[in-house]
Amino acid sequence: MSVEASPMDVPISTDRTRRGQPKLRLPKISRSFLLSSLTVALLLAAWTVVTEMGWANELFLPKPQAVWAAFVKTMTKGYQGATLLQHLGASLYRILTAFALACLVGIPLGVLMGVSGNARALLNPLIEFYRPLPPLGLYTLLVMWLGIGESSKLSLLFLAGLPGIVISTIQAVTSVDPVYVRAAQSLGATRRHLLFHVYLPAAGPLILAGMRISLGFTYTVLVAAEIVAASAGIGWMIWDAAKFLLSDVVIMGLIVLGLTGVVLDLTMRGIARLLMPWART
């Protein structure tokens, strides 16, 4: 005799609480976003309380409303002859140009040093000597050699980002499993095939990670690069406002710098996921 099971007899696995009510589980991205938003809200609330209670001198720590007013004024009327977007555009031009040049030089150089022991022995002393030198210590020489124009600023940012890209590329290439290389060679792969079909796909995630770190370090040097003989740029705006104790403009500029850095990093992560979806970024 066959027994026909009704839909009510089929067990359904559901995630329920002890009272029988289904749990409400937020997606992982939503939880992360909520926690990040909570952190920002707490910082903003603490800032508001400190300034509203008069616990800090407004000359040094203005109210959030004053910083917002400075943002609106700089966006619409500008600061020292340029709007906020123009200052931001000048800074992004310097950062992205110098970073692109550092990648164009650093990645091929790192790959060469990674696959060739002779090239590594020849160039590694120069890289290791230059790497610990603070970029700001070189700025005076760059100004003497290249003048106070854009060349010295771009060179400083380029030199700030280059070592990280070279070293991360070397480490990425040398960490490629030799089994992959020997397997490709046994199939008749040429050096060009090894480079584009073995080394770069295997080392790509680490190279991109090094690029992200290098971009962040280059970004931290931006203010120093714009101090000398600049007339536009977020770093220059912050430095100029600090001379006149315009703390609302200084804090607003720092917030814009921080948010722009976050956007640049997210952009790099998006590029990494697009080019190498197998990599975890």
Coordinates of C-alpha atoms in Angstrom, one line a residue:
M1 CA 0.0 0.0 0.0
S2 CA 1.5 3.3 -1.0
V3 CA 1.3 6.3 1.2
E4 CA 1.0 9.7 -0.5
A5 CA 2.8 12.4 1.5
S6 CA 1.0 15.7 1.7
P7 CA 3.0 18.9 1.5
M8 CA 2.5 19.4 5.2
D9 CA 4.5 16.2 5.9
V10 CA 7.6 17.3 4.0
P11 CA 10.2 18.7 6.5
I12 CA 11.3 22.2 5.7
S13 CA 14.6 23.4 7.1
T14 CA 14.2 26.9 8.3
D15 CA 16.3 29.0 10.6
R16 CA 14.1 29.9 13.5
T17 CA 14.5 31.1 17.0
R18 CA 13.4 29.1 20.1
R19 CA 10.0 30.8 20.0
G20 CA 9.4 29.6 16.5
Q21 CA 9.8 32.9 14.8
P22 CA 12.2 33.1 11.8
K23 CA 15.5 34.9 12.4
L24 CA 16.1 38.0 10.4
R25 CA 19.7 37.8 9.2
L26 CA 21.2 40.7 7.3
P27 CA 23.5 40.0 4.4
K28 CA 27.2 40.2 5.2
I29 CA 27.7 43.3 3.2
S30 CA 24.8 45.0 5.0
R31 CA 26.2 44.2 8.4
S32 CA 29.6 45.5 7.4
F33 CA 28.0 48.7 6.1
L34 CA 25.9 49.2 9.2
L35 CA 28.9 48.7 11.5
S36 CA 31.0 51.1 9.5
S37 CA 28.1 53.6 9.5
L38 CA 27.8 53.2 13.2
T39 CA 31.5 54.0 13.7
V40 CA 31.2 57.2 11.6
A41 CA 28.0 58.2 13.5
L42 CA 29.7 57.7 16.9
L43 CA 32.7 59.8 15.8
L44 CA 30.4 62.6 14.5
A45 CA 28.3 62.4 17.7
A46 CA 31.5 62.7 19.9
W47 CA 32.7 65.6 17.8
T48 CA 29.4 67.4 18.2
V49 CA 29.2 66.9 21.9
V50 CA 32.8 68.1 22.5
T51 CA 32.2 71.3 20.5
E52 CA 28.7 72.0 21.7
M53 CA 29.7 71.6 25.3
G54 CA 32.6 74.0 24.8
W55 CA 35.2 71.5 25.8
A56 CA 37.4 72.5 22.9
N57 CA 38.4 75.9 21.5
E58 CA 36.6 76.4 18.2
L59 CA 39.7 78.0 16.8
F60 CA 41.3 74.6 16.9
L61 CA 38.3 72.3 16.7
P62 CA 35.4 73.9 14.9
K63 CA 31.8 72.6 15.0
P64 CA 30.7 70.1 12.3
Q65 CA 28.3 72.8 11.0
A66 CA 31.3 75.1 10.5
V67 CA 33.2 72.5 8.6
W68 CA 30.2 71.8 6.4
A69 CA 29.8 75.5 5.8
A70 CA 33.5 75.6 4.7
F71 CA 32.8 72.7 2.4
V72 CA 29.9 74.5 0.7
K73 CA 31.7 77.8 0.4
T74 CA 34.8 76.1 -1.1
M75 CA 32.7 74.2 -3.5
T76 CA 30.8 77.2 -4.7
K77 CA 33.0 80.3 -4.2
G78 CA 36.4 78.5 -4.0
Y79 CA 39.5 79.0 -1.9
Q80 CA 42.3 81.3 -3.1
G81 CA 41.0 81.5 -6.6
A82 CA 40.1 77.8 -7.2
T83 CA 37.0 75.7 -6.2
L84 CA 37.3 72.5 -4.2
L85 CA 36.8 70.4 -7.4
Q86 CA 39.7 72.3 -9.1
H87 CA 41.9 71.7 -6.0
L88 CA 40.9 68.0 -6.0
G89 CA 41.5 67.7 -9.8
A90 CA 45.0 69.1 -9.5
S91 CA 45.9 66.7 -6.7
L92 CA 44.4 63.7 -8.5
Y93 CA 46.3 64.6 -11.7
R94 CA 49.6 64.6 -9.7
I95 CA 48.8 61.4 -7.9
L96 CA 47.5 59.3 -10.8
T97 CA 50.2 60.5 -13.2
A98 CA 53.0 59.7 -10.8
F99 CA 51.5 56.4 -9.8
A100 CA 51.0 55.4 -13.5
L101 CA 54.6 56.2 -14.2
A102 CA 55.7 54.2 -11.1
C103 CA 53.7 51.2 -12.4
L104 CA 55.1 51.5 -15.9
V105 CA 58.6 51.5 -14.6
G106 CA 58.3 49.4 -11.4
I107 CA 56.3 46.3 -12.7
P108 CA 58.6 45.5 -15.7
L109 CA 61.7 46.2 -13.5
G110 CA 60.3 43.9 -10.8
V111 CA 59.5 41.1 -13.2
L112 CA 63.0 41.4 -14.7
M113 CA 64.6 41.2 -11.3
G114 CA 62.2 38.3 -10.3
V115 CA 63.0 36.0 -13.3
S116 CA 66.7 37.0 -13.7
G117 CA 69.2 36.4 -10.9
N118 CA 71.8 38.5 -12.7
A119 CA 69.4 41.5 -13.0
R120 CA 68.4 41.0 -9.3
A121 CA 72.1 41.0 -8.2
L122 CA 72.8 44.0 -10.3
L123 CA 69.9 46.2 -9.3
N124 CA 68.9 45.0 -5.9
P125 CA 71.7 47.1 -4.1
L126 CA 70.3 50.3 -5.6
I127 CA 66.7 49.4 -4.6
E128 CA 67.6 48.4 -1.1
F129 CA 69.7 51.6 -0.6
Y130 CA 67.0 53.8 -2.0
R131 CA 64.0 52.1 -0.3
P132 CA 64.5 53.3 3.3
L133 CA 65.3 56.9 2.3
P134 CA 62.4 59.2 3.2
P135 CA 61.0 60.8 0.1
L136 CA 60.8 64.2 1.8
G137 CA 64.6 64.1 2.3
L138 CA 65.0 64.0 -1.5
Y139 CA 62.6 66.8 -2.1
T140 CA 65.2 69.6 -1.6
L141 CA 67.4 67.9 -4.2
L142 CA 64.5 67.5 -6.6
V143 CA 63.7 71.2 -6.3
M144 CA 67.3 72.1 -6.9
W145 CA 67.6 69.9 -10.0
L146 CA 64.1 70.3 -11.5
G147 CA 62.9 73.6 -10.1
I148 CA 59.7 74.4 -8.3
G149 CA 57.2 73.4 -11.0
E150 CA 55.2 70.3 -11.6
S151 CA 58.3 68.2 -12.5
S152 CA 59.7 68.1 -8.9
K153 CA 56.2 67.3 -7.5
L154 CA 55.6 64.5 -9.9
S155 CA 59.1 63.1 -9.3
L156 CA 58.7 63.1 -5.6
L157 CA 55.4 61.2 -5.8
F158 CA 56.9 58.8 -8.4
L159 CA 59.9 58.1 -6.2
A160 CA 57.6 57.5 -3.2
G161 CA 55.6 54.9 -5.0
L162 CA 58.3 53.1 -7.0
P163 CA 60.0 51.0 -4.4
G164 CA 56.8 49.3 -3.1
I165 CA 55.8 48.3 -6.6
V166 CA 59.3 46.9 -7.5
I167 CA 59.6 44.9 -4.3
S168 CA 56.1 43.5 -4.3
T169 CA 56.5 42.5 -8.0
I170 CA 59.8 40.7 -7.2
Q171 CA 58.3 38.8 -4.3
A172 CA 55.2 37.9 -6.4
V173 CA 57.3 36.6 -9.3
T174 CA 59.7 34.6 -7.2
S175 CA 56.8 33.1 -5.3
V176 CA 55.4 31.4 -8.4
D177 CA 55.4 27.7 -8.1
P178 CA 58.3 26.2 -10.2
V179 CA 56.1 23.3 -11.1
Y180 CA 54.0 25.6 -13.2
V181 CA 57.1 26.9 -15.0
R182 CA 58.6 23.4 -15.6
A183 CA 55.2 22.2 -16.9
A184 CA 54.9 25.0 -19.3
Q185 CA 58.5 24.5 -20.5
S186 CA 57.9 20.9 -21.1
L187 CA 55.1 21.8 -23.4
G188 CA 57.4 24.1 -25.4
A189 CA 56.5 27.4 -23.9
T190 CA 58.8 30.3 -24.9
R191 CA 59.9 33.1 -22.6
R192 CA 57.1 35.3 -23.8
H193 CA 54.5 32.5 -23.1
L194 CA 56.0 32.0 -19.7
L195 CA 55.7 35.7 -18.9
F196 CA 52.2 36.2 -20.1
H197 CA 50.7 32.8 -19.3
V198 CA 52.5 31.7 -16.2
Y199 CA 54.2 34.4 -14.3
L200 CA 51.8 37.3 -14.7
P201 CA 48.6 35.3 -14.0
A202 CA 50.2 33.6 -10.9
A203 CA 51.9 36.7 -9.6
G204 CA 49.2 39.2 -10.6
P205 CA 47.2 39.2 -7.3
L206 CA 50.3 40.0 -5.2
I207 CA 51.4 42.6 -7.7
L208 CA 48.0 44.3 -7.5
A209 CA 48.2 44.1 -3.7
G210 CA 51.6 45.9 -3.8
M211 CA 50.1 48.5 -6.1
R212 CA 47.4 49.2 -3.6
I213 CA 49.9 49.7 -0.8
S214 CA 52.1 51.8 -3.0
L215 CA 49.2 54.0 -4.0
G216 CA 48.3 54.6 -0.4
F217 CA 51.9 55.5 0.5
T218 CA 52.2 57.9 -2.5
Y219 CA 48.9 59.5 -1.4
T220 CA 50.4 60.3 2.1
V221 CA 53.3 62.2 0.4
L222 CA 50.8 64.4 -1.5
V223 CA 50.6 67.3 1.1
A224 CA 54.4 67.6 1.2
A225 CA 54.7 67.6 -2.6
E226 CA 52.2 70.5 -2.8
I227 CA 53.7 72.6 -0.1
V228 CA 56.5 74.2 -2.3
A229 CA 55.4 76.8 -4.9
A230 CA 51.9 75.3 -5.6
S231 CA 48.8 77.4 -6.2
A232 CA 46.2 74.5 -6.3
G233 CA 45.7 71.1 -4.8
I234 CA 44.1 69.7 -1.7
G235 CA 47.4 69.4 0.1
W236 CA 48.3 73.0 -0.7
M237 CA 44.9 74.2 0.4
I238 CA 45.3 72.5 3.8
W239 CA 48.8 73.9 4.2
D240 CA 47.7 77.4 3.2
A241 CA 44.7 77.4 5.5
A242 CA 46.8 76.2 8.4
K243 CA 49.0 79.3 8.1
F244 CA 45.9 81.5 8.7
L245 CA 44.4 79.2 11.4
L246 CA 41.4 78.3 9.3
S247 CA 40.8 75.1 11.1
D248 CA 37.4 74.6 9.4
V249 CA 39.1 74.5 6.0
V250 CA 41.9 72.3 7.3
I251 CA 39.6 69.7 8.7
M252 CA 37.3 69.8 5.6
G253 CA 40.4 69.3 3.4
L254 CA 41.5 66.3 5.6
I255 CA 38.1 64.8 5.3
V256 CA 38.1 65.2 1.5
L257 CA 41.6 63.7 1.4
G258 CA 40.5 60.7 3.5
L259 CA 37.4 60.1 1.4
T260 CA 39.3 60.4 -1.8
G261 CA 41.8 57.9 -0.6
V262 CA 39.0 55.4 0.2
V263 CA 37.5 55.9 -3.2
L264 CA 40.9 55.3 -4.9
D265 CA 41.5 52.1 -2.9
L266 CA 38.0 50.8 -3.7
T267 CA 38.7 51.6 -7.3
M268 CA 41.9 49.5 -7.2
R269 CA 40.1 46.6 -5.6
G270 CA 37.4 46.8 -8.3
I271 CA 40.1 46.7 -11.0
A272 CA 41.7 43.8 -9.3
R273 CA 38.4 41.8 -9.2
L274 CA 37.8 42.7 -12.9
L275 CA 41.2 41.7 -14.2
M276 CA 41.7 38.7 -11.8
P277 CA 38.4 37.4 -10.5
W278 CA 40.1 34.4 -9.0
A279 CA 42.1 36.7 -6.6
R280 CA 40.8 37.5 -3.2
T281 CA 40.9 41.3 -2.7

